[in-house]
PDB file of N, CA and C in Angstrom:
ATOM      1  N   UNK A   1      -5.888  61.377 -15.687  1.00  0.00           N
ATOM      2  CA  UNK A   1      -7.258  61.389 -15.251  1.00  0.00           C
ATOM      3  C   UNK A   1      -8.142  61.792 -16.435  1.00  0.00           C
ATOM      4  N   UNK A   2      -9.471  61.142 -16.156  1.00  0.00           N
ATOM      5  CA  UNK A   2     -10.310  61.612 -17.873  1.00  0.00           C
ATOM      6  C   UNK A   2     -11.417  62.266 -17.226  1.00  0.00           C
ATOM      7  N   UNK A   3     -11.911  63.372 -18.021  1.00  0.00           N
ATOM      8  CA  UNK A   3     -13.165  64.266 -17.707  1.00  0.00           C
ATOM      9  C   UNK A   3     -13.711  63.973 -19.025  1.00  0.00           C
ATOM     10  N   UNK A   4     -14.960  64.997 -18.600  1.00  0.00           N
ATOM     11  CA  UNK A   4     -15.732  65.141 -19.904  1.00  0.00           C
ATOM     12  C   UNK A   4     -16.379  66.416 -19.651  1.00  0.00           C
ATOM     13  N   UNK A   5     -16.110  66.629 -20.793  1.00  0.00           N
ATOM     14  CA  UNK A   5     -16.255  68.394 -21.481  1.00  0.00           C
ATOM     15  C   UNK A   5     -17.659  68.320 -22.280  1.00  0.00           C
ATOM     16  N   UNK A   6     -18.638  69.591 -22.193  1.00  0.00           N
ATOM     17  CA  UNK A   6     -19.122  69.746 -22.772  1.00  0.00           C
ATOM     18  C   UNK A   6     -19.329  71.101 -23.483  1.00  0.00           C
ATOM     19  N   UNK A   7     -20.438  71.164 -24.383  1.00  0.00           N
ATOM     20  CA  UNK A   7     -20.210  72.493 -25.037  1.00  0.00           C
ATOM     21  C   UNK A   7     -20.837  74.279 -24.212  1.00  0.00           C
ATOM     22  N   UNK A   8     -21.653  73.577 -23.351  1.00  0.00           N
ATOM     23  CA  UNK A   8     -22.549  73.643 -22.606  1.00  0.00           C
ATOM     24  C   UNK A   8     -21.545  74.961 -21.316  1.00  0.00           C
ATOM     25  N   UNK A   9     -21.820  76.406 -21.706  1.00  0.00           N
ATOM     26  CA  UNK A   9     -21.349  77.315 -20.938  1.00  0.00           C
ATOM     27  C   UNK A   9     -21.557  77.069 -19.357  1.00  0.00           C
ATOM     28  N   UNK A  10     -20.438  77.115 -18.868  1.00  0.00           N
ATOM     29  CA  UNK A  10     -20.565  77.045 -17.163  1.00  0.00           C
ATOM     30  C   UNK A  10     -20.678  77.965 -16.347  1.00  0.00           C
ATOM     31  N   UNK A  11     -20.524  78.936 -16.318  1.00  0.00           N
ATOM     32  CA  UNK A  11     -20.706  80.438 -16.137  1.00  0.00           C
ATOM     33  C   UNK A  11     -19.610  81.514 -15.954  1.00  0.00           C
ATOM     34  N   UNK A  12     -18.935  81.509 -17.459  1.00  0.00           N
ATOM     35  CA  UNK A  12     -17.808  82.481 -18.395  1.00  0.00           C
ATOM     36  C   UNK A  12     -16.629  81.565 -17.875  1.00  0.00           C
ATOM     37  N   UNK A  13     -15.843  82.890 -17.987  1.00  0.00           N
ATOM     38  CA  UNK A  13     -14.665  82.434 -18.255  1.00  0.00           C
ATOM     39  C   UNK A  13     -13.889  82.567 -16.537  1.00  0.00           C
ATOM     40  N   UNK A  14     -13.110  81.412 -16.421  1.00  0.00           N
ATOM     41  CA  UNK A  14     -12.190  82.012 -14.725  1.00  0.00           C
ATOM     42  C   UNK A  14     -10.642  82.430 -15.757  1.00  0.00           C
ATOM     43  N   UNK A  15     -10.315  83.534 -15.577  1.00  0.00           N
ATOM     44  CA  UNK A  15      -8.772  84.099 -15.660  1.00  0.00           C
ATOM     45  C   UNK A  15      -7.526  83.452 -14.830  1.00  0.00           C
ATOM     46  N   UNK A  16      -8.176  82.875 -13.695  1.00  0.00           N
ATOM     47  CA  UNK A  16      -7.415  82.336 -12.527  1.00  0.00           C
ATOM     48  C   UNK A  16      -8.107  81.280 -12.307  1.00  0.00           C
ATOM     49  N   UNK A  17      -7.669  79.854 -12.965  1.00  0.00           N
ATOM     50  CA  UNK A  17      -8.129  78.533 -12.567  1.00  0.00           C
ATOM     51  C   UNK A  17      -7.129  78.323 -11.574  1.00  0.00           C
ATOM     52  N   UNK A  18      -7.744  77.879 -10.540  1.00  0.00           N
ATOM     53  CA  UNK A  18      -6.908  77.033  -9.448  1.00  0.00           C
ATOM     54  C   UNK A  18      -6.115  75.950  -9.720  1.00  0.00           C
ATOM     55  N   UNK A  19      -6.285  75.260 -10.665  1.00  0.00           N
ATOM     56  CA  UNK A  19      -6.138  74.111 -11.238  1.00  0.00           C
ATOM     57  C   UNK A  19      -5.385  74.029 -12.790  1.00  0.00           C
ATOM     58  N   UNK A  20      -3.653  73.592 -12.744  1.00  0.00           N
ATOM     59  CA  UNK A  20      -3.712  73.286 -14.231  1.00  0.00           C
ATOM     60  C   UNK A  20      -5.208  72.348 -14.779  1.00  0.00           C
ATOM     61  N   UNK A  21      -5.339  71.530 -14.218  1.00  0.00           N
ATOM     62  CA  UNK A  21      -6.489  70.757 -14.711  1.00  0.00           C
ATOM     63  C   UNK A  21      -7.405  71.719 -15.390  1.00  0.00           C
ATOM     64  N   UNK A  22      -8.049  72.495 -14.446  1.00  0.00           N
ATOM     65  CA  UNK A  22      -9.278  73.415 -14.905  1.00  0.00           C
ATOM     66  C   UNK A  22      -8.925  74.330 -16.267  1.00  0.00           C
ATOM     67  N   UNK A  23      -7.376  74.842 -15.993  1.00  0.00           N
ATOM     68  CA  UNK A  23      -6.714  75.657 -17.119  1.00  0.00           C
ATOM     69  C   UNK A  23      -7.369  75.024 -18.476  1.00  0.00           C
ATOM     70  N   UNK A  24      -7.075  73.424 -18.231  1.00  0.00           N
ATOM     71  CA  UNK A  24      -7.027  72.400 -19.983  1.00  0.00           C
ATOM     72  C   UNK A  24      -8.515  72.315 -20.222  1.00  0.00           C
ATOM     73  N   UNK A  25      -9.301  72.191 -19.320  1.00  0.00           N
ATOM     74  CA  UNK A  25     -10.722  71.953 -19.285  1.00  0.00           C
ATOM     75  C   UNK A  25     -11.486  73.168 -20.242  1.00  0.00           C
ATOM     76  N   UNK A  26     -10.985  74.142 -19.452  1.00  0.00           N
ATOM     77  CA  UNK A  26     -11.626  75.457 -20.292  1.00  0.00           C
ATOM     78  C   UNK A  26     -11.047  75.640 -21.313  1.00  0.00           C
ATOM     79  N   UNK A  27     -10.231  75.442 -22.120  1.00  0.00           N
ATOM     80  CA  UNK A  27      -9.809  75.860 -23.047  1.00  0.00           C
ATOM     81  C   UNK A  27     -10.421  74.657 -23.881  1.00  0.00           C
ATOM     82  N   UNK A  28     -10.611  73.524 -23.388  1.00  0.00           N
ATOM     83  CA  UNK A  28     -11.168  72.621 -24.485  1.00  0.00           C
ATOM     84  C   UNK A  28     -12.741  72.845 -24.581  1.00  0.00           C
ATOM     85  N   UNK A  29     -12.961  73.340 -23.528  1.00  0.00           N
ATOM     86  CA  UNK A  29     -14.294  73.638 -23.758  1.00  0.00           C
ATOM     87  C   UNK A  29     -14.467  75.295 -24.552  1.00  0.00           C
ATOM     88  N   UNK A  30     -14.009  76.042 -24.645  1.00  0.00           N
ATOM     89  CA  UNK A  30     -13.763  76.945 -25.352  1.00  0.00           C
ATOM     90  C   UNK A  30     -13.081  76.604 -27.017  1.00  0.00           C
ATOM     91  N   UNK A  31     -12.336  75.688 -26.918  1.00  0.00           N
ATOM     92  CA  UNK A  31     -12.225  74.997 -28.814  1.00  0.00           C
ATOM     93  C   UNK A  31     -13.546  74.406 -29.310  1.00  0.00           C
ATOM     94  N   UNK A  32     -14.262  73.799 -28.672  1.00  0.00           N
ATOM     95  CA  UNK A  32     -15.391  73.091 -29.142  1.00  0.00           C
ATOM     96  C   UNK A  32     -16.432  73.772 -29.169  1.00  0.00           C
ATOM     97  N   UNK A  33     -16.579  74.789 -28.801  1.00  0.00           N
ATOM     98  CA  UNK A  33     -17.786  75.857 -28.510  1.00  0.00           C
ATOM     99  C   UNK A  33     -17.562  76.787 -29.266  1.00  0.00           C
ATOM    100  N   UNK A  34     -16.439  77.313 -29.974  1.00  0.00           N
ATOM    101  CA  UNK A  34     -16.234  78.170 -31.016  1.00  0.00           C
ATOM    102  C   UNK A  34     -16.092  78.254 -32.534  1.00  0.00           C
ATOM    103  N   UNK A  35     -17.209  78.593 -32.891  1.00  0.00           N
ATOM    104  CA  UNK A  35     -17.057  78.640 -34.388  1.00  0.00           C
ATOM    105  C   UNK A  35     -15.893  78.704 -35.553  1.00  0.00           C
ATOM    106  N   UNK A  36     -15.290  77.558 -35.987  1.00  0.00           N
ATOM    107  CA  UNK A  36     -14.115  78.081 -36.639  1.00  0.00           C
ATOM    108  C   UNK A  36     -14.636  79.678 -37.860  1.00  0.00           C
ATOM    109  N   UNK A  37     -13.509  80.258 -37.826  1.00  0.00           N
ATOM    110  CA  UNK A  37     -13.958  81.556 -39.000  1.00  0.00           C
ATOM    111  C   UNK A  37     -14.398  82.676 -38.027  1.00  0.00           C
ATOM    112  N   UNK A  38     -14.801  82.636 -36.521  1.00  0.00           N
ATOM    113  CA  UNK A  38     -15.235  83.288 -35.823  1.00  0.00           C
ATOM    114  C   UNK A  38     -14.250  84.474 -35.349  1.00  0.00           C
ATOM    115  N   UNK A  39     -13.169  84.281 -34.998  1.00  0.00           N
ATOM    116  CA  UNK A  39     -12.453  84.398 -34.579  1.00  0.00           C
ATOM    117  C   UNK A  39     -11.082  85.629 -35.524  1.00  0.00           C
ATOM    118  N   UNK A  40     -10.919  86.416 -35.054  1.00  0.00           N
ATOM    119  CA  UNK A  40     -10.426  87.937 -36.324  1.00  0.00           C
ATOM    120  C   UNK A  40      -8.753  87.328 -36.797  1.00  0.00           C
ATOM    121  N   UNK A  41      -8.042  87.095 -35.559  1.00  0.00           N
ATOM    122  CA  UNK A  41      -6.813  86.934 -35.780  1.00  0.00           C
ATOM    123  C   UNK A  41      -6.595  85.791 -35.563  1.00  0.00           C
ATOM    124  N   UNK A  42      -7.231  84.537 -35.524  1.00  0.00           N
ATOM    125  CA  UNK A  42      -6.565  83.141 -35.302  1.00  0.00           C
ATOM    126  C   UNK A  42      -8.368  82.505 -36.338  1.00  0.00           C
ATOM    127  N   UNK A  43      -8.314  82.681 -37.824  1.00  0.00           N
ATOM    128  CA  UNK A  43      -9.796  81.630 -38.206  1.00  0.00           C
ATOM    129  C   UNK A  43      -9.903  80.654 -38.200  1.00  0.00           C
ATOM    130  N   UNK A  44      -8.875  80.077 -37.977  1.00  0.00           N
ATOM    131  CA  UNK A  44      -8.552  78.170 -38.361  1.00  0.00           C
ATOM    132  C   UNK A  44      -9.275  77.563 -36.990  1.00  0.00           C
ATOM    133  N   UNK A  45      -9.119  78.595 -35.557  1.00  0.00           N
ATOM    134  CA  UNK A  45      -9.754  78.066 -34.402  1.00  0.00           C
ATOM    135  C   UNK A  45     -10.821  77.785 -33.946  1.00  0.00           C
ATOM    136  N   UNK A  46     -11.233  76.881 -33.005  1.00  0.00           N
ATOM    137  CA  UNK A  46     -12.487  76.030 -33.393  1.00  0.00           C
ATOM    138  C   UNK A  46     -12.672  75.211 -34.414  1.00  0.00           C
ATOM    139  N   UNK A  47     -14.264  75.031 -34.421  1.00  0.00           N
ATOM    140  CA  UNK A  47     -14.782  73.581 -35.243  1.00  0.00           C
ATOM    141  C   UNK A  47     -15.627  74.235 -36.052  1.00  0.00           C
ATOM    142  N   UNK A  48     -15.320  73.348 -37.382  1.00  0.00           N
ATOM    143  CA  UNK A  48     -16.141  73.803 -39.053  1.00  0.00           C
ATOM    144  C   UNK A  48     -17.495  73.510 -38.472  1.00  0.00           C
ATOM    145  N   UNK A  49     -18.049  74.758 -38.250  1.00  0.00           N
ATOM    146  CA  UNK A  49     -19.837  74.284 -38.432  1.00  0.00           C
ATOM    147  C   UNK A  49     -20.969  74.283 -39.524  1.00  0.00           C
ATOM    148  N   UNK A  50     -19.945  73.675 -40.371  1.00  0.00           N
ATOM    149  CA  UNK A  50     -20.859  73.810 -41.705  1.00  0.00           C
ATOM    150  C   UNK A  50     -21.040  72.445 -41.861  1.00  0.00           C
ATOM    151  N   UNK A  51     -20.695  71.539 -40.902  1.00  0.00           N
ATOM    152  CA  UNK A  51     -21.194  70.079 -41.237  1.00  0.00           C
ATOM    153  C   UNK A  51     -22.774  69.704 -40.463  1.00  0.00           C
ATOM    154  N   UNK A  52     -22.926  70.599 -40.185  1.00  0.00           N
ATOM    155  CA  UNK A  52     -24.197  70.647 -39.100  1.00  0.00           C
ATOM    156  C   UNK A  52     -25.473  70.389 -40.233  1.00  0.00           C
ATOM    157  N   UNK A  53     -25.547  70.646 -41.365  1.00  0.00           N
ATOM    158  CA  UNK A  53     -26.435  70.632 -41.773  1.00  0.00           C
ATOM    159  C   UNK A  53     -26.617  69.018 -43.042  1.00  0.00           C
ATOM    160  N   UNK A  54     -25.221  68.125 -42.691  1.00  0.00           N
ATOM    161  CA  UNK A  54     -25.412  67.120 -43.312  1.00  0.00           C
ATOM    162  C   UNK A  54     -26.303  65.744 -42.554  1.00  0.00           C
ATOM    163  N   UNK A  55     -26.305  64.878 -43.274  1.00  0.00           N
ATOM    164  CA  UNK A  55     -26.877  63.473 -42.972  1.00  0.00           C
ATOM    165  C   UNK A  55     -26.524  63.504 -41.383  1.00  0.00           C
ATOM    166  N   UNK A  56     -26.882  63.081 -40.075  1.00  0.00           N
ATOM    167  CA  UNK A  56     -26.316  62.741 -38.530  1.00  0.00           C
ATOM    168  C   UNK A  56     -24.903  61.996 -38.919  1.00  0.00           C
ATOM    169  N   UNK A  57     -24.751  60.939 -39.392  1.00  0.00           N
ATOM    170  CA  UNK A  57     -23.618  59.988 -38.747  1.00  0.00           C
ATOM    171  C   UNK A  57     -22.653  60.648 -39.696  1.00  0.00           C
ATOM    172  N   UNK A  58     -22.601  61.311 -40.968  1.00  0.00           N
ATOM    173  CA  UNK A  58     -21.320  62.110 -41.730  1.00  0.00           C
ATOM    174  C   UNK A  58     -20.757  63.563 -40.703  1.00  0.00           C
ATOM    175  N   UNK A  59     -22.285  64.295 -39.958  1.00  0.00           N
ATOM    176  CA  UNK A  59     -21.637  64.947 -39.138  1.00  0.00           C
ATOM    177  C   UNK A  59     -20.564  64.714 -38.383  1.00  0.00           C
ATOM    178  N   UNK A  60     -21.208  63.531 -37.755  1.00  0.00           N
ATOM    179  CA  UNK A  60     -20.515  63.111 -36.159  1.00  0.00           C
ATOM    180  C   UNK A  60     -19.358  62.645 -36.536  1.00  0.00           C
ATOM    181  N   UNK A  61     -18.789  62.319 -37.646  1.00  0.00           N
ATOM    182  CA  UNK A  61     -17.547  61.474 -37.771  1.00  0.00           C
ATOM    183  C   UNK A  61     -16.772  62.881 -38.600  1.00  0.00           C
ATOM    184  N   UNK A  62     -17.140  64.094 -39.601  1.00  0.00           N
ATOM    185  CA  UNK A  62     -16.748  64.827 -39.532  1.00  0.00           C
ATOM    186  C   UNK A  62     -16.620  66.092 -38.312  1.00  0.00           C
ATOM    187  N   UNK A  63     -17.528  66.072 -37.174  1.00  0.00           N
ATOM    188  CA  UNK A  63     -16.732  66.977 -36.355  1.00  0.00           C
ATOM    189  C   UNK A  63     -16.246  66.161 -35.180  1.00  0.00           C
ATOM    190  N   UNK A  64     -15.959  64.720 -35.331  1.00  0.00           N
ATOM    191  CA  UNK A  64     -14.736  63.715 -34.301  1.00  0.00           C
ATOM    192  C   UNK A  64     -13.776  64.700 -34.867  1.00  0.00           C
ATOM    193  N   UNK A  65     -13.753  64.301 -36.566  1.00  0.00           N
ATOM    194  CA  UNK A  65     -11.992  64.570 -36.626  1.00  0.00           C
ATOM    195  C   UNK A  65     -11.714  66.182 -36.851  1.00  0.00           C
ATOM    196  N   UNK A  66     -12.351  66.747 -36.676  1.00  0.00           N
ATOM    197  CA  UNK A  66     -12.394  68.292 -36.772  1.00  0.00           C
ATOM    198  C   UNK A  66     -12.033  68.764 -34.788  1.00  0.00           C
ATOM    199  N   UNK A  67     -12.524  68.317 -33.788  1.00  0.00           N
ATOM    200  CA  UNK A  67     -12.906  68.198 -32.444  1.00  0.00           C
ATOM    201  C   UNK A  67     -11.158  67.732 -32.078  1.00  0.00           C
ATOM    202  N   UNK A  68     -10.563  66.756 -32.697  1.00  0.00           N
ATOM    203  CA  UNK A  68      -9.640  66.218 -32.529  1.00  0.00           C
ATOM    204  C   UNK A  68      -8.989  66.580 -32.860  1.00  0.00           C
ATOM    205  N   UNK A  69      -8.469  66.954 -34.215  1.00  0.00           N
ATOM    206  CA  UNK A  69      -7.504  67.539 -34.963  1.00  0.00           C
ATOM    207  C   UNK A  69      -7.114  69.292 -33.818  1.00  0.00           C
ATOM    208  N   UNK A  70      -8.651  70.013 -34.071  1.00  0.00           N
ATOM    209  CA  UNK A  70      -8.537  71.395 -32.965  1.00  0.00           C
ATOM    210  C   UNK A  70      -7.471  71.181 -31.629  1.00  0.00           C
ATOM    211  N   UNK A  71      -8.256  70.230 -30.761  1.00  0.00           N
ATOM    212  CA  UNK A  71      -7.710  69.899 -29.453  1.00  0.00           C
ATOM    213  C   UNK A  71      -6.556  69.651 -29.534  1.00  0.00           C
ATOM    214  N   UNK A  72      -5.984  68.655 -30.476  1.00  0.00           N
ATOM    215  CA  UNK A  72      -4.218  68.599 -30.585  1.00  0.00           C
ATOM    216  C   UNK A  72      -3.372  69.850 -31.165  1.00  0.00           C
ATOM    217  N   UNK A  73      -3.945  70.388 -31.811  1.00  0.00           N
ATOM    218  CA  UNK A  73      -3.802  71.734 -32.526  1.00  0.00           C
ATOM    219  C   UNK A  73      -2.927  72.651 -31.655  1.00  0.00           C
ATOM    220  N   UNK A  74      -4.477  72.655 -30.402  1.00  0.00           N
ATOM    221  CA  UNK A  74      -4.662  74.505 -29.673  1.00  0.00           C
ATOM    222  C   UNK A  74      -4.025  74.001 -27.926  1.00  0.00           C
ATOM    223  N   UNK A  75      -4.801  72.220 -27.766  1.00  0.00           N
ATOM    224  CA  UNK A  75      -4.266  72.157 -26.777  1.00  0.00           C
ATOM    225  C   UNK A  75      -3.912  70.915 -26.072  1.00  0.00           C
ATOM    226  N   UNK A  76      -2.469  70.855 -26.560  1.00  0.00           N
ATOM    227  CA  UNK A  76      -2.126  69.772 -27.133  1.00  0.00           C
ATOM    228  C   UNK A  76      -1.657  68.867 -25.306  1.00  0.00           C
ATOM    229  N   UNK A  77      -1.989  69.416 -24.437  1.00  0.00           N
ATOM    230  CA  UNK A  77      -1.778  68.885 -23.023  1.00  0.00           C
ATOM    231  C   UNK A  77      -2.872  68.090 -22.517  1.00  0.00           C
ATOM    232  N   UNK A  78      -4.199  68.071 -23.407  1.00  0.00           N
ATOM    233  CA  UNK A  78      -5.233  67.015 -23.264  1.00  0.00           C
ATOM    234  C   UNK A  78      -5.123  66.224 -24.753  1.00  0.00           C
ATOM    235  N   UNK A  79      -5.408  64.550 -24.257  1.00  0.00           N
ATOM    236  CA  UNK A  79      -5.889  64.131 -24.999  1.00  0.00           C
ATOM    237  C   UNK A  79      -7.253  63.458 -25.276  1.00  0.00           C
ATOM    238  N   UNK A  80      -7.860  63.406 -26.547  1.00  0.00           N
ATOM    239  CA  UNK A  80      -9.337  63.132 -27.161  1.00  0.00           C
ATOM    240  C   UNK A  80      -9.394  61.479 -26.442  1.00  0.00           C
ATOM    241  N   UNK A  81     -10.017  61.105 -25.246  1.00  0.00           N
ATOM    242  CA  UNK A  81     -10.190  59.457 -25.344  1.00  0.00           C
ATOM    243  C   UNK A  81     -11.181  59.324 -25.804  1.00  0.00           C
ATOM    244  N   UNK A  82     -12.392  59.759 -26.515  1.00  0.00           N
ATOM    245  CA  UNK A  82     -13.775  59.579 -26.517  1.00  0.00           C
ATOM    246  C   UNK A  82     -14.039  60.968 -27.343  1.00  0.00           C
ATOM    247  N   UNK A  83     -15.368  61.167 -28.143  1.00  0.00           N
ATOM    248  CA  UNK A  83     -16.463  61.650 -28.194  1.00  0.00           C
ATOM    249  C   UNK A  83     -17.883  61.156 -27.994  1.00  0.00           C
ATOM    250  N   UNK A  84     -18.722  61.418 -27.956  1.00  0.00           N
ATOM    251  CA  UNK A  84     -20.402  60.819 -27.653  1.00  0.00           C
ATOM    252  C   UNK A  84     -21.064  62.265 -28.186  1.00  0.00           C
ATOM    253  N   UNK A  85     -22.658  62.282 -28.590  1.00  0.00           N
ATOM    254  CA  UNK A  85     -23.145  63.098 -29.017  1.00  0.00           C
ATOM    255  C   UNK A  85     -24.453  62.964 -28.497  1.00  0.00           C
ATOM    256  N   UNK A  86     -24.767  64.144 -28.325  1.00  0.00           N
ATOM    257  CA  UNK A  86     -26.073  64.279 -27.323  1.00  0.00           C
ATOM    258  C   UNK A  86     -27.050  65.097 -28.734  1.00  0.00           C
ATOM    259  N   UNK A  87     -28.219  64.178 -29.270  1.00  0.00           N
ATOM    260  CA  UNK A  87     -29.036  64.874 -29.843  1.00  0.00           C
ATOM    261  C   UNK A  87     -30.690  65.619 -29.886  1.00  0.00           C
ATOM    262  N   UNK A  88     -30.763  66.650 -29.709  1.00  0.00           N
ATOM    263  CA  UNK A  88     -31.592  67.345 -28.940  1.00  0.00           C
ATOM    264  C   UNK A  88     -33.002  66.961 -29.972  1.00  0.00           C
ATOM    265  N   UNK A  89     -33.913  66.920 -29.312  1.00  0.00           N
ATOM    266  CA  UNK A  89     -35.483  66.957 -30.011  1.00  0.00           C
ATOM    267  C   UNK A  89     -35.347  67.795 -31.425  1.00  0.00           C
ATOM    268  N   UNK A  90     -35.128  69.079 -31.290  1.00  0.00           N
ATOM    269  CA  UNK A  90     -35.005  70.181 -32.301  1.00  0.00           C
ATOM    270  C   UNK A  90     -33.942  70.094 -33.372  1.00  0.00           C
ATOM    271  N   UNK A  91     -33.019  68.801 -33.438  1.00  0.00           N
ATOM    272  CA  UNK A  91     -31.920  68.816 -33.968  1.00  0.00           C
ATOM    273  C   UNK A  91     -30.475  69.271 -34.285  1.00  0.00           C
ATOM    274  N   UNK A  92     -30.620  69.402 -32.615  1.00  0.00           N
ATOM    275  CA  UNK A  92     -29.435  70.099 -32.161  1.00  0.00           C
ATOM    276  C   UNK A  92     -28.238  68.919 -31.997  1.00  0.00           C
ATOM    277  N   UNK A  93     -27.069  69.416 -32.382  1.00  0.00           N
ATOM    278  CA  UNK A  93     -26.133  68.233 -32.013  1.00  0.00           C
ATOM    279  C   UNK A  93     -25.169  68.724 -31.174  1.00  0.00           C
ATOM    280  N   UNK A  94     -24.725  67.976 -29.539  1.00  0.00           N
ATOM    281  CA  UNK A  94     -24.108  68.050 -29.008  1.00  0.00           C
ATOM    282  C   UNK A  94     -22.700  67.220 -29.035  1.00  0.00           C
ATOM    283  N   UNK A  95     -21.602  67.744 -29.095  1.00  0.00           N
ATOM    284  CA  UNK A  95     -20.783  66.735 -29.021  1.00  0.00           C
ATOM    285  C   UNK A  95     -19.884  66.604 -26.996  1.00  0.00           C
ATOM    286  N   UNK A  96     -20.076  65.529 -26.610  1.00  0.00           N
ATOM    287  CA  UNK A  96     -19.487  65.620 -25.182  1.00  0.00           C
ATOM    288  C   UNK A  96     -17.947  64.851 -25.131  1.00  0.00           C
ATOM    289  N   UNK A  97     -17.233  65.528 -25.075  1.00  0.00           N
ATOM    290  CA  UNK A  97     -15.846  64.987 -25.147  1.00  0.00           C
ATOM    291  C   UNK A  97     -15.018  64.933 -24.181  1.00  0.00           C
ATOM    292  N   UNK A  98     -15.014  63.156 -24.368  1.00  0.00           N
ATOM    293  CA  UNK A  98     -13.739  62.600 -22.801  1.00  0.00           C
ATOM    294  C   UNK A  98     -12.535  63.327 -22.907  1.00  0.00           C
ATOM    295  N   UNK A  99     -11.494  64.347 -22.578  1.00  0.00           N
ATOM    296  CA  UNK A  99     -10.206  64.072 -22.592  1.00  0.00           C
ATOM    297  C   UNK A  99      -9.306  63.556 -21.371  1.00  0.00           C
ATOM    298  N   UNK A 100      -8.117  63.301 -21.519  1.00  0.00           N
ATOM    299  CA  UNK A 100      -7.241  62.690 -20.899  1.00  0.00           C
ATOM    300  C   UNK A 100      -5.983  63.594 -20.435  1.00  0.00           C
ATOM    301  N   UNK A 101      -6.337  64.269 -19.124  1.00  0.00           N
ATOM    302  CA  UNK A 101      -4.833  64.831 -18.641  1.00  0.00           C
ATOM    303  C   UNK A 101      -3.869  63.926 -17.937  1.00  0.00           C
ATOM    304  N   UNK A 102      -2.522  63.903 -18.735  1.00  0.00           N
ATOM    305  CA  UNK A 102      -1.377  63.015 -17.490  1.00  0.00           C
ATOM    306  C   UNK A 102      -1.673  64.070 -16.897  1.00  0.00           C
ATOM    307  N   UNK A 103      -1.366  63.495 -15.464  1.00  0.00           N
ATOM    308  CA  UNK A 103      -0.461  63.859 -14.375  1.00  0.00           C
ATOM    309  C   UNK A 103       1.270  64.080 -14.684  1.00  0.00           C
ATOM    310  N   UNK A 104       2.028  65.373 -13.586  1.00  0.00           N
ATOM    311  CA  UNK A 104       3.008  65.432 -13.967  1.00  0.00           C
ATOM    312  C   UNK A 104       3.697  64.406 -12.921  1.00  0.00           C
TER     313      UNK A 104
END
């Protein structure tokens, strides 16, 4: 089945997803929302946000494969079918990402 994730906080974190589904959801939405370097004992996690400040289309194709590379990385039970990017008036860049859970 394919969802789509965004970066976009839903309100925190559930400890107890009902749902393997929901389990993969949050955690991908938690890789993409976190600053790589942020992080004390794991820095490699998350996405380089230092591409934020290049040309639009070098971003978007450097944080695909940054977005992708993470997700197979940290959680490797979804896969990337898609990115799309939502760009805000102010020059904000959103990235909204399809993944793909099998079923067991």
């Amino acid at each position: 089945m394919t969802y789509d994730v965004l970066t976009i906080n839903t309100g925190g974190i559930n400890f107890a997803p009902a749902t393997e589904a929901e389990e993969i959801l949050q955690n991908v939405r938690t890789i993409i929302s976190t600053p790589k370097f942020s992080v004390p004992l794991d820095r490699e996690f998350g996405i380089d946000c230092s591409v934020l400040d290049r040309p639009m289309p070098v971003a978007q194709a450097q944080l695909a494969s940054d977005i992708i590379t993470a997700i197979k990385d940290y959680e490797p039970r979804a896969y990337v079918s898609g990115i799309t990017y939502e760009a805000t008036i102010d020059g904000n860049l959103r990235p909204k990402v399809q993944v793909t859970i099998e079923d067991d």
